[in-house]
mmCIF file of C-alpha atoms in Angstrom:
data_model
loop_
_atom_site.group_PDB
_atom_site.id
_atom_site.type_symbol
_atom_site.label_atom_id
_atom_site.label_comp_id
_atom_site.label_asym_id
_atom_site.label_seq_id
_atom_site.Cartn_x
_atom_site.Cartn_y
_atom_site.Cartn_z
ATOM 1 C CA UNK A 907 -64.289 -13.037 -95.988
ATOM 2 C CA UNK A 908 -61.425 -15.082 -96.388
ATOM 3 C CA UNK A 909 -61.842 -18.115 -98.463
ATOM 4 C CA UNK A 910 -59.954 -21.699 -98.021
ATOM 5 C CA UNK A 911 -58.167 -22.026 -100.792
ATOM 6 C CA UNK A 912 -57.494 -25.469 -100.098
ATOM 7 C CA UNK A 913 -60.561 -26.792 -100.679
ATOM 8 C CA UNK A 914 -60.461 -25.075 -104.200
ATOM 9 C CA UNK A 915 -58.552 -26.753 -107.164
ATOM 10 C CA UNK A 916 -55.212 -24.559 -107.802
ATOM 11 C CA UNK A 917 -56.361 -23.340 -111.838
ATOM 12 C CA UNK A 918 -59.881 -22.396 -111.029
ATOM 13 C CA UNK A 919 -58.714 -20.845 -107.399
ATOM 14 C CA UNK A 920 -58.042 -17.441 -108.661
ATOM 15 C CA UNK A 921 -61.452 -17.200 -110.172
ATOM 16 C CA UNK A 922 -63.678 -18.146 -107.315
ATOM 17 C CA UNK A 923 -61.753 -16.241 -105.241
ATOM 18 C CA UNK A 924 -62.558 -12.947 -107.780
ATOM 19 C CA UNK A 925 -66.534 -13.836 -107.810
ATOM 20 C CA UNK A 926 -66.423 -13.968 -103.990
ATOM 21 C CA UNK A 927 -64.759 -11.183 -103.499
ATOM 22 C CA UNK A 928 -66.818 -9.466 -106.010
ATOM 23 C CA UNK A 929 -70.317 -10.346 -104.849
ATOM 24 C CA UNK A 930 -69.141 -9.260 -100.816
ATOM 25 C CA UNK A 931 -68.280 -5.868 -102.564
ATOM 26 C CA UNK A 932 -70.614 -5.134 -104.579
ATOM 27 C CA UNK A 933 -73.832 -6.829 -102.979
ATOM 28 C CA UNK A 934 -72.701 -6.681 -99.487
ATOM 29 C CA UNK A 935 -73.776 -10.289 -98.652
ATOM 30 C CA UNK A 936 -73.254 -11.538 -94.916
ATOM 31 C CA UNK A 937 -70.594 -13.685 -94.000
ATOM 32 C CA UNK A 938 -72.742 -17.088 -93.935
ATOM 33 C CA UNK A 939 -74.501 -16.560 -97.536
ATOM 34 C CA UNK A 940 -70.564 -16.167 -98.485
ATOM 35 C CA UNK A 941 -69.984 -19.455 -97.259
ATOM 36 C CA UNK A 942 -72.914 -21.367 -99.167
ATOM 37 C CA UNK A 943 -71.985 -19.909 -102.424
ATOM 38 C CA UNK A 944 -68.276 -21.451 -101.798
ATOM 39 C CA UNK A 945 -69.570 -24.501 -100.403
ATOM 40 C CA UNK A 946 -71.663 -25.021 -103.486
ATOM 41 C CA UNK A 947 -69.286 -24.005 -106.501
ATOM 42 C CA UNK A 948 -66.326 -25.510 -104.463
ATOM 43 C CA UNK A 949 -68.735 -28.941 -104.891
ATOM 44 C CA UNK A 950 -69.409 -28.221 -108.089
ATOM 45 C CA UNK A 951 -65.445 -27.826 -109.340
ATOM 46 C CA UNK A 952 -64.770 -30.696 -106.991
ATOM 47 C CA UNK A 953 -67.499 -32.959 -109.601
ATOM 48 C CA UNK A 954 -65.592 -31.473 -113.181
ATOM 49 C CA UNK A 955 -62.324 -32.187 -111.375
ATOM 50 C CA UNK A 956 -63.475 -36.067 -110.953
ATOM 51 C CA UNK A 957 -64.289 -35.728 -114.672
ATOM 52 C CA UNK A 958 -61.576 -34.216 -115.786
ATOM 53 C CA UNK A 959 -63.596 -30.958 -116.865
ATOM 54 C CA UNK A 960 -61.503 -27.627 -116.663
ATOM 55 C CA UNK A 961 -64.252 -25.204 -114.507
ATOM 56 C CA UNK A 962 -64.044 -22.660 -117.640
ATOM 57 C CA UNK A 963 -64.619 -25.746 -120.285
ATOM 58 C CA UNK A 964 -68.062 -26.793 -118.293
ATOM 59 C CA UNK A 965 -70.962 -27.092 -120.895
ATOM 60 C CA UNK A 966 -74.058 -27.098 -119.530
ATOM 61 C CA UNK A 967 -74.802 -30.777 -119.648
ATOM 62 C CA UNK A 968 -71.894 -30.725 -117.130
ATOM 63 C CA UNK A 969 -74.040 -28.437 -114.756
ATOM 64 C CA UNK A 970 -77.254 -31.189 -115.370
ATOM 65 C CA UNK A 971 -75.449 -33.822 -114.535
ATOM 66 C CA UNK A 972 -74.387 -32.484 -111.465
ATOM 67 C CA UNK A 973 -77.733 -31.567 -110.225
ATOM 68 C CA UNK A 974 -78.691 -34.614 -111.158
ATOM 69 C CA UNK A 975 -76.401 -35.893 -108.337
ATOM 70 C CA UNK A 976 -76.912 -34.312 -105.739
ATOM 71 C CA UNK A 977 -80.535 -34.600 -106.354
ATOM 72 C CA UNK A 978 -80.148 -38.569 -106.305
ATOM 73 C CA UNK A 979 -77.795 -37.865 -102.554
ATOM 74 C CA UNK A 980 -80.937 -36.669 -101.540
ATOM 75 C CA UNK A 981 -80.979 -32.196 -101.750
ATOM 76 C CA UNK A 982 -83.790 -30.669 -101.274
ATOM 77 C CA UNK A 983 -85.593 -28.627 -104.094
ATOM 78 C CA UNK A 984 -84.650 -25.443 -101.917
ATOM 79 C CA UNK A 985 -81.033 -26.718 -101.608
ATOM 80 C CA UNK A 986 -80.954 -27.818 -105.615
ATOM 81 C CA UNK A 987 -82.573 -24.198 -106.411
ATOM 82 C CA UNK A 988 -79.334 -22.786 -104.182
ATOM 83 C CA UNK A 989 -76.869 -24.789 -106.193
ATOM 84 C CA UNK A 990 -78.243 -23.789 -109.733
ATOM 85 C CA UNK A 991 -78.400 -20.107 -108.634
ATOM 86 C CA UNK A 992 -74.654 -19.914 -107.169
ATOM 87 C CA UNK A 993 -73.521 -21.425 -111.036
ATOM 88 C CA UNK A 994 -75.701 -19.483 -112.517
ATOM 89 C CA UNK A 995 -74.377 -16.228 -110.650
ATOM 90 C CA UNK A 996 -70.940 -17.763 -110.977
ATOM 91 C CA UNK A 997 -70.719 -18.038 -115.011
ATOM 92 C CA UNK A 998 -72.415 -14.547 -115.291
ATOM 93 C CA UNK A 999 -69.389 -12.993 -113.693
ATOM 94 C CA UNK A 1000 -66.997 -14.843 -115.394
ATOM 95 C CA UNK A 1001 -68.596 -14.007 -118.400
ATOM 96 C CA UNK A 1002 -68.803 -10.139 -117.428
ATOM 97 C CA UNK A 1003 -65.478 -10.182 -116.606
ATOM 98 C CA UNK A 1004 -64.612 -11.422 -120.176
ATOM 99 C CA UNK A 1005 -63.108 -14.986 -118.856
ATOM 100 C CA UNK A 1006 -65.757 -16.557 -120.838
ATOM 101 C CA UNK A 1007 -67.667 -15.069 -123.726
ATOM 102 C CA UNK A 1008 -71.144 -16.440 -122.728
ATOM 103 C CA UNK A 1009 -72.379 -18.241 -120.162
ATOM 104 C CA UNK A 1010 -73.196 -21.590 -120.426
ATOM 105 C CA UNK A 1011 -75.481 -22.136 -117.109
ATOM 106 C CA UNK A 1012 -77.947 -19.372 -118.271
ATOM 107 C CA UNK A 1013 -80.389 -22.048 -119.274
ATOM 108 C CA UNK A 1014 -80.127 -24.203 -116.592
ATOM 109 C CA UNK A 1015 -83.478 -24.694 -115.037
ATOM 110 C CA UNK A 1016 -84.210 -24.018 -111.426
ATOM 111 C CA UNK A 1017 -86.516 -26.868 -109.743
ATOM 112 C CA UNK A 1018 -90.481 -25.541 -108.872
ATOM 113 C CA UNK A 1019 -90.152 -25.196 -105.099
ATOM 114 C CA UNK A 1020 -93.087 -26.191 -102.799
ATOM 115 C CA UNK A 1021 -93.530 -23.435 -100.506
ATOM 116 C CA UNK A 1022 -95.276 -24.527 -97.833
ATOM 117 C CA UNK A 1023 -97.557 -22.179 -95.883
ATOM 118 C CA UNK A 1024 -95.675 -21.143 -92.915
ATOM 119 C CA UNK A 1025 -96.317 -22.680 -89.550
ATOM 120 C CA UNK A 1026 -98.016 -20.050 -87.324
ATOM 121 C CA UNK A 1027 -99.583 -19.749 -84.201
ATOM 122 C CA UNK A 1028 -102.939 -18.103 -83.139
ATOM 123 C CA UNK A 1029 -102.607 -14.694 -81.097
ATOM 124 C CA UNK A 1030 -103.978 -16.996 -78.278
ATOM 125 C CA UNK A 1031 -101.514 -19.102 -78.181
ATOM 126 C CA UNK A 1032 -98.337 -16.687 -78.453
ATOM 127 C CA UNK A 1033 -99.957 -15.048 -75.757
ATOM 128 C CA UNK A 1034 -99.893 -18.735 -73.509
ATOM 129 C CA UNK A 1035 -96.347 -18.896 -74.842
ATOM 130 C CA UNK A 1036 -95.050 -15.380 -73.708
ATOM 131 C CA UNK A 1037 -96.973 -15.594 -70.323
ATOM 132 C CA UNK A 1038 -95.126 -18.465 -69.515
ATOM 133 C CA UNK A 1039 -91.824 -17.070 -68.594
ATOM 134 C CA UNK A 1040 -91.782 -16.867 -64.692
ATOM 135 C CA UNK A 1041 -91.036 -12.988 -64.357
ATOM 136 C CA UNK A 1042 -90.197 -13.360 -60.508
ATOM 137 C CA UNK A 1043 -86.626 -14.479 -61.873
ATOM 138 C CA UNK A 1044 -84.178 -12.340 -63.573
ATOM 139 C CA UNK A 1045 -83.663 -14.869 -66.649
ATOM 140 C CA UNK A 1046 -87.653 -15.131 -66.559
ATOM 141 C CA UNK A 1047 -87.530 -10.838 -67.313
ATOM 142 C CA UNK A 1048 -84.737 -11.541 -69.987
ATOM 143 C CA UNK A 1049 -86.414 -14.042 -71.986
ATOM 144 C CA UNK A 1050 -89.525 -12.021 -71.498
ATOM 145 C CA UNK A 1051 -88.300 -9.259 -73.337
ATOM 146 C CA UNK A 1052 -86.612 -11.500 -75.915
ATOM 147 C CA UNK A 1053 -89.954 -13.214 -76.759
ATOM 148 C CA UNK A 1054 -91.902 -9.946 -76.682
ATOM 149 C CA UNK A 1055 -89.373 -8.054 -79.136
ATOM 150 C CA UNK A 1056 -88.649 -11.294 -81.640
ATOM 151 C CA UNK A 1057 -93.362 -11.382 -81.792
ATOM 152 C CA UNK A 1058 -93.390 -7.722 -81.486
ATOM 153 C CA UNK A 1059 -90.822 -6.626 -83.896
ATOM 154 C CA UNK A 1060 -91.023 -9.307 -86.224
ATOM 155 C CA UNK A 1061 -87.733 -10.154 -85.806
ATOM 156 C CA UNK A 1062 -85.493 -13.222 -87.626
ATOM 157 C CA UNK A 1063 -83.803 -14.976 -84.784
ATOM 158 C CA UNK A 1064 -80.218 -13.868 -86.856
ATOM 159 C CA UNK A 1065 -81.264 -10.490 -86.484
ATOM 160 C CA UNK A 1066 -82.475 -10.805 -82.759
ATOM 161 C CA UNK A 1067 -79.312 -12.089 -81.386
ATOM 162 C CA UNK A 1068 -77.466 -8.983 -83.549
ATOM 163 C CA UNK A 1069 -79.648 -5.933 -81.326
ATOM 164 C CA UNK A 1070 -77.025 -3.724 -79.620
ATOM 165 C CA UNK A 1071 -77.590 -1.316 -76.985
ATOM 166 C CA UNK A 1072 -77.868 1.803 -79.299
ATOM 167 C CA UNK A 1073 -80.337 0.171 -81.885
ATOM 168 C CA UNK A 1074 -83.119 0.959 -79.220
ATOM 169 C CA UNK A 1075 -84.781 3.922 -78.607
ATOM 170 C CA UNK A 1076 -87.767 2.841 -76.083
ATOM 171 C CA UNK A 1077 -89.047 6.179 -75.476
ATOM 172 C CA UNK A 1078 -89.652 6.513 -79.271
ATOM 173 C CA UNK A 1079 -90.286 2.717 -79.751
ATOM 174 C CA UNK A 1080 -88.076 2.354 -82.757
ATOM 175 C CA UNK A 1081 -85.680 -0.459 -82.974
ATOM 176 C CA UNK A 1082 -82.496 -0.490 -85.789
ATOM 177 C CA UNK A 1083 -82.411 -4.190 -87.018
ATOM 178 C CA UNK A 1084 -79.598 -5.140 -89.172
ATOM 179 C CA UNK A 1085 -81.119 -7.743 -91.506
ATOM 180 C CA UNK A 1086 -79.824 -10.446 -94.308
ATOM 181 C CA UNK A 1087 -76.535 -8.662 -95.994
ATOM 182 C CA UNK A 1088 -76.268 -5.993 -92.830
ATOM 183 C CA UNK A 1089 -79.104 -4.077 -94.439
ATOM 184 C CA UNK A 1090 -80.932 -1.858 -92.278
ATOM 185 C CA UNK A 1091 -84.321 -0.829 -90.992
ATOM 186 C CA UNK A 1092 -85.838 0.531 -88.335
ATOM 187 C CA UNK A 1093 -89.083 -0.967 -87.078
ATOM 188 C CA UNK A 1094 -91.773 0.081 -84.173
ATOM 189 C CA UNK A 1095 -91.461 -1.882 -81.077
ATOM 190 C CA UNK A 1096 -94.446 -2.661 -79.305
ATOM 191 C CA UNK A 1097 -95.390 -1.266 -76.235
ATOM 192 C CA UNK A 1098 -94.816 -4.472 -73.972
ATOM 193 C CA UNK A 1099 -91.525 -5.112 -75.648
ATOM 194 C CA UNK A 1100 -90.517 -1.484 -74.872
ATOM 195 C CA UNK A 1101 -91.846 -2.331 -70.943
ATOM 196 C CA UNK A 1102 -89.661 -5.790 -70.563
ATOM 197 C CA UNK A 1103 -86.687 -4.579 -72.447
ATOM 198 C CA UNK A 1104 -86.495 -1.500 -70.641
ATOM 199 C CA UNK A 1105 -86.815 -3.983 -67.258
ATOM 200 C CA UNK A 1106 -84.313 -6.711 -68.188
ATOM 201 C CA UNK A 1107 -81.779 -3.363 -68.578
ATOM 202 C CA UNK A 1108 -82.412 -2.137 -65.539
ATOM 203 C CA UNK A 1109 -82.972 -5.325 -63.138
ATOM 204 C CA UNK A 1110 -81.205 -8.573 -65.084
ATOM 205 C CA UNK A 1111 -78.510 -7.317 -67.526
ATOM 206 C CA UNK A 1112 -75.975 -6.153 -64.985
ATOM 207 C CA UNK A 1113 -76.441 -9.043 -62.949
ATOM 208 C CA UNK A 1114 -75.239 -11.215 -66.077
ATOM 209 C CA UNK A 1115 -71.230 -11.580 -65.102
ATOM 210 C CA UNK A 1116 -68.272 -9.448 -65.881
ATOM 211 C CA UNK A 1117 -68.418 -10.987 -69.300
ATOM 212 C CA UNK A 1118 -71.654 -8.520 -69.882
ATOM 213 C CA UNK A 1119 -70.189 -5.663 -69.102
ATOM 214 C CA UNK A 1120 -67.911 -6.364 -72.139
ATOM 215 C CA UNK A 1121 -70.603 -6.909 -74.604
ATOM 216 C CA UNK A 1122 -72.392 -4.207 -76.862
ATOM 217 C CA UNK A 1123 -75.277 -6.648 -77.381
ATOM 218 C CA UNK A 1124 -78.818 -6.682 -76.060
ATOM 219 C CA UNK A 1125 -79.792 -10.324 -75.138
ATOM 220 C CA UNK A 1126 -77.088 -12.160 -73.335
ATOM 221 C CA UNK A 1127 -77.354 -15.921 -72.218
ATOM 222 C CA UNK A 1128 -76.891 -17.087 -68.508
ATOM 223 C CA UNK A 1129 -73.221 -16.982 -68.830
ATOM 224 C CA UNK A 1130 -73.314 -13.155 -69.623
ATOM 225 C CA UNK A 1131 -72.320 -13.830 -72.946
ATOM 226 C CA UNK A 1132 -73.748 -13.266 -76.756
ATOM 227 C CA UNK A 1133 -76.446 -15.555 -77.213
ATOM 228 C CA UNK A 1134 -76.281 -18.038 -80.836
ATOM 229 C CA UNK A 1135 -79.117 -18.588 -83.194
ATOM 230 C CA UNK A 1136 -79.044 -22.227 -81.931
ATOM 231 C CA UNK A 1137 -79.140 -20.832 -77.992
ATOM 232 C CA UNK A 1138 -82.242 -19.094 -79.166
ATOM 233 C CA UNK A 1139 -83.743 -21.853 -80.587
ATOM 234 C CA UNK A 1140 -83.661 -24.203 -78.251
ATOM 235 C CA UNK A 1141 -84.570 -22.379 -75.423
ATOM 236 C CA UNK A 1142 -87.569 -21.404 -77.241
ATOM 237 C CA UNK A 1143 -88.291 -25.232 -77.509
ATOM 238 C CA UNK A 1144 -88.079 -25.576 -73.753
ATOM 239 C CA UNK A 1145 -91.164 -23.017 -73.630
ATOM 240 C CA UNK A 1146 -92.846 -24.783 -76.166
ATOM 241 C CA UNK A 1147 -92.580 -27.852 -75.143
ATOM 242 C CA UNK A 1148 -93.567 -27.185 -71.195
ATOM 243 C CA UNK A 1149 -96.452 -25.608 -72.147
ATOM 244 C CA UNK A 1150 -99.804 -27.892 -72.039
ATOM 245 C CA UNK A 1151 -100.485 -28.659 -74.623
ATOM 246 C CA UNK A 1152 -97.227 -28.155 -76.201
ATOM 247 C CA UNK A 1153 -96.744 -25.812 -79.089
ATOM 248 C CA UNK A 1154 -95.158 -26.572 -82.245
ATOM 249 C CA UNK A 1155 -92.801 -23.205 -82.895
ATOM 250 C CA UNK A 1156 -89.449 -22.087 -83.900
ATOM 251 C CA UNK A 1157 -87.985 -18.098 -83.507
ATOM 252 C CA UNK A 1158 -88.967 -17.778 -87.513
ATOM 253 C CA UNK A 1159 -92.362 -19.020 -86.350
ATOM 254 C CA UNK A 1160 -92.989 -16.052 -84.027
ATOM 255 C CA UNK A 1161 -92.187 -14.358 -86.726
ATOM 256 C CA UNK A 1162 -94.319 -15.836 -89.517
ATOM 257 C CA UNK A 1163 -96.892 -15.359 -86.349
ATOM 258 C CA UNK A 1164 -96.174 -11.443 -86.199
ATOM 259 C CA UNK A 1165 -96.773 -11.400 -90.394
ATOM 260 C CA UNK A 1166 -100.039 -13.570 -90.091
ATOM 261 C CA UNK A 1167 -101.078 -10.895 -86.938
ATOM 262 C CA UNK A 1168 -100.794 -8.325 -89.260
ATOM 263 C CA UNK A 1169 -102.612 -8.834 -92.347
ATOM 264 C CA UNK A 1170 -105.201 -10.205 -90.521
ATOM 265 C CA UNK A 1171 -105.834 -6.851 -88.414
ATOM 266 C CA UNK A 1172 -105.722 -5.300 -91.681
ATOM 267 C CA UNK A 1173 -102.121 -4.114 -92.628
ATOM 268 C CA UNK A 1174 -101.264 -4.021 -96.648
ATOM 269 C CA UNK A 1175 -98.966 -6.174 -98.180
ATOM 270 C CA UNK A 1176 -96.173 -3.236 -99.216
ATOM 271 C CA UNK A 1177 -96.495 -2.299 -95.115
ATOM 272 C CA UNK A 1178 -95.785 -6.049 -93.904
ATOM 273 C CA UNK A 1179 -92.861 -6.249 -96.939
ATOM 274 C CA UNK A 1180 -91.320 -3.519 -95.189
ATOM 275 C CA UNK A 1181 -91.867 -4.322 -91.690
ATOM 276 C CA UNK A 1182 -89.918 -7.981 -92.309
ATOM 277 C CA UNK A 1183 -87.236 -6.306 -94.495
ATOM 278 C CA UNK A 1184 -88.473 -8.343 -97.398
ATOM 279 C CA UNK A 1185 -86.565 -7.501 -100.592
ATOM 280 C CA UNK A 1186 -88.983 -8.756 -102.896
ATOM 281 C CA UNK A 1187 -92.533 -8.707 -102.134
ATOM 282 C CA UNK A 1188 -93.024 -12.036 -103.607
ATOM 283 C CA UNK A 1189 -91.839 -13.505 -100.390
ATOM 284 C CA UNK A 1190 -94.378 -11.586 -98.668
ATOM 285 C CA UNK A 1191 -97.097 -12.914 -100.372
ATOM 286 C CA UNK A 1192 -97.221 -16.163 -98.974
ATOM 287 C CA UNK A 1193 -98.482 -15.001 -95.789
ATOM 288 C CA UNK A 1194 -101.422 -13.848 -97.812
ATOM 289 C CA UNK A 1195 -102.394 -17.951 -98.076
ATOM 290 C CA UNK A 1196 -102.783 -17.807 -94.796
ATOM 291 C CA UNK A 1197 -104.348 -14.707 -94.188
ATOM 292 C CA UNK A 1198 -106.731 -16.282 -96.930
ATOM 293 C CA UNK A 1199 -107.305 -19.010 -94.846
ATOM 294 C CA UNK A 1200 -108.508 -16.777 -92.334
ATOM 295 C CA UNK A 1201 -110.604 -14.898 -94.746
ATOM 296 C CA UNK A 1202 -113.158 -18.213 -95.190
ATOM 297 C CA UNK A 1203 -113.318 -18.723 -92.234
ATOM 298 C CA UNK A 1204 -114.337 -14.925 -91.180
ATOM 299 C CA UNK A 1205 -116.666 -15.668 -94.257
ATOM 300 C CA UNK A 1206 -118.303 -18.517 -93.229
ATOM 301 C CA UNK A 1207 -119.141 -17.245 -90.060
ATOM 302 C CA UNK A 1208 -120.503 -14.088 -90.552
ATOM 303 C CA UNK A 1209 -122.058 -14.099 -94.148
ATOM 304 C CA UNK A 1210 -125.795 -14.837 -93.889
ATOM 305 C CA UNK A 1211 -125.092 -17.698 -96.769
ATOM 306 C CA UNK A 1212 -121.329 -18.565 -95.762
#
């Protein structure tokens, strides 16, 4: 990933440009977590510069009162966590590289985040959702199969939008997803996935424009071309919000729906870490709130003092 330069003050230009470069290498990060991490510490050089604080002279009362800032503009926890992590990372590599001898942001507190319990729907309700799509037109079949592999497979909408033709097999019902930092996995697809997708190939793909025929990837928009994040997004509003009553979802809902559906029939933690392509399990476990929330209320239905 190239990175603007410009935007980078000329003396400390050589060293962002190393970590960058460094952290794409070695930790294979995609192309948008790239971009935050110069976003952030390009911020951050642009607040010593205003100072007049060489980057490599930054104590760590520097680093506070910057947070401090951007906490006042109005950051998020989530966004302030982000900041402190990319200096944090940052100094560590300068100090591995022997630029600096120890790193001054390695006490520099990261805020408690509130994680709030994902928003999820019942199996009821995806079910009104899915159903919805009028299947007697061919962009009705299409975003069939999109909804039913996204619930199905779990799928983040980044990682949706990415499927190309090869990643299936439907007569195994595997599917290759290429999650955060192009990491792979494979993961089952369910059996009405496998039945739309294998429909929206035969009957609505090549009706999608020359521009299709072009394309290695799975779900194409009206046009024929790739579809975005946002495209995805928003036409999963329009479902949500024609339905009666509307639904409150997002693509990561369907998949914090998928996790939920899961546990609740009984899957184990490590199994649902994998599934999602979790790194650390620890982001896995907040579905287990709500799969506890489900728990008392299985419990206070069917235990004779509940």
């Amino acid at each position: 990933m190239a990175v603007d330069t410009e935007q980078v003050d000329a003396p400390v230009c050589a060293e962002l440009e190393a970590f960058l470069h460094h952290i794409q290498m070695e930790r294979g990060l995609s192309d948008n977590t790239l971009l935050s991490y110069s976003r952030d510490l390009t911020r951050f050089i642009e607040f010593l510069d205003q100072r007049g604080i060489d980057v490599l002279s930054a104590a760590l009362s520097d680093a506070q009162g910057y947070i401090a800032k951007i906490r006042e503009q109005g950051l998020k926890d989530a966004s302030i966590a982000r900041h402190i992590s990319s200096l944090r990372s940052f100094y560590n590599f300068l100090t591995l590289e022997s630029i600096l001898t120890a790193n001054p942001m390695i006490l520099l507190r990261t805020p408690r985040r509130y994680r709030p319990l994902p928003h999820t729907l019942s199996a009821d309700d995806v079910k009104r959702l899915i159903e919805s799509t009028d299947v007697t037109t061919p962009l009705g079949i299409r975003d069939r199969a999109l909804w039913e592999t996204m619930y199905g497979s779990g799928l983040r909408v980044s990682e949706a939008v990415a499927v190309e033709f090869g990643d299936m097999d439907s007569n195994e019902g595997w599917l290759l997803v290429r999650g955060k930092g192009q990491k792979e996995r494979w993961v089952p697809m369910s059996r009405q996935s496998r039945q739309w997708t294998d429909r929206y190939l035969r009957e609505v793909r090549p009706l999608l424009g020359k521009d299709a025929s072009k394309s290695r990837r799975l779900f194409l928009n009206a046009r024929g071309r790739e579809f975005t994040r946002q495209g995805v997004w928003h036409l999963l509003k329009q479902y949500a919000v024609r339905l009666s009553p509307p639904l409150d979802i997002s693509p990561h809902g369907l998949r914090h729906s998928c996790a939920t559906h899961l546990l609740e029939g009984g899957a184990d933690l490590r199994t649902v870490q994998e599934f999602l392509g979790h790194a650390d399990i620890s982001t896995t476990q907040i579905y287990t709130d709500v799969d506890r929330s489900y728990l008392k209320e299985v419990h206070r239905t069917f235990h004779p003092r509940g």
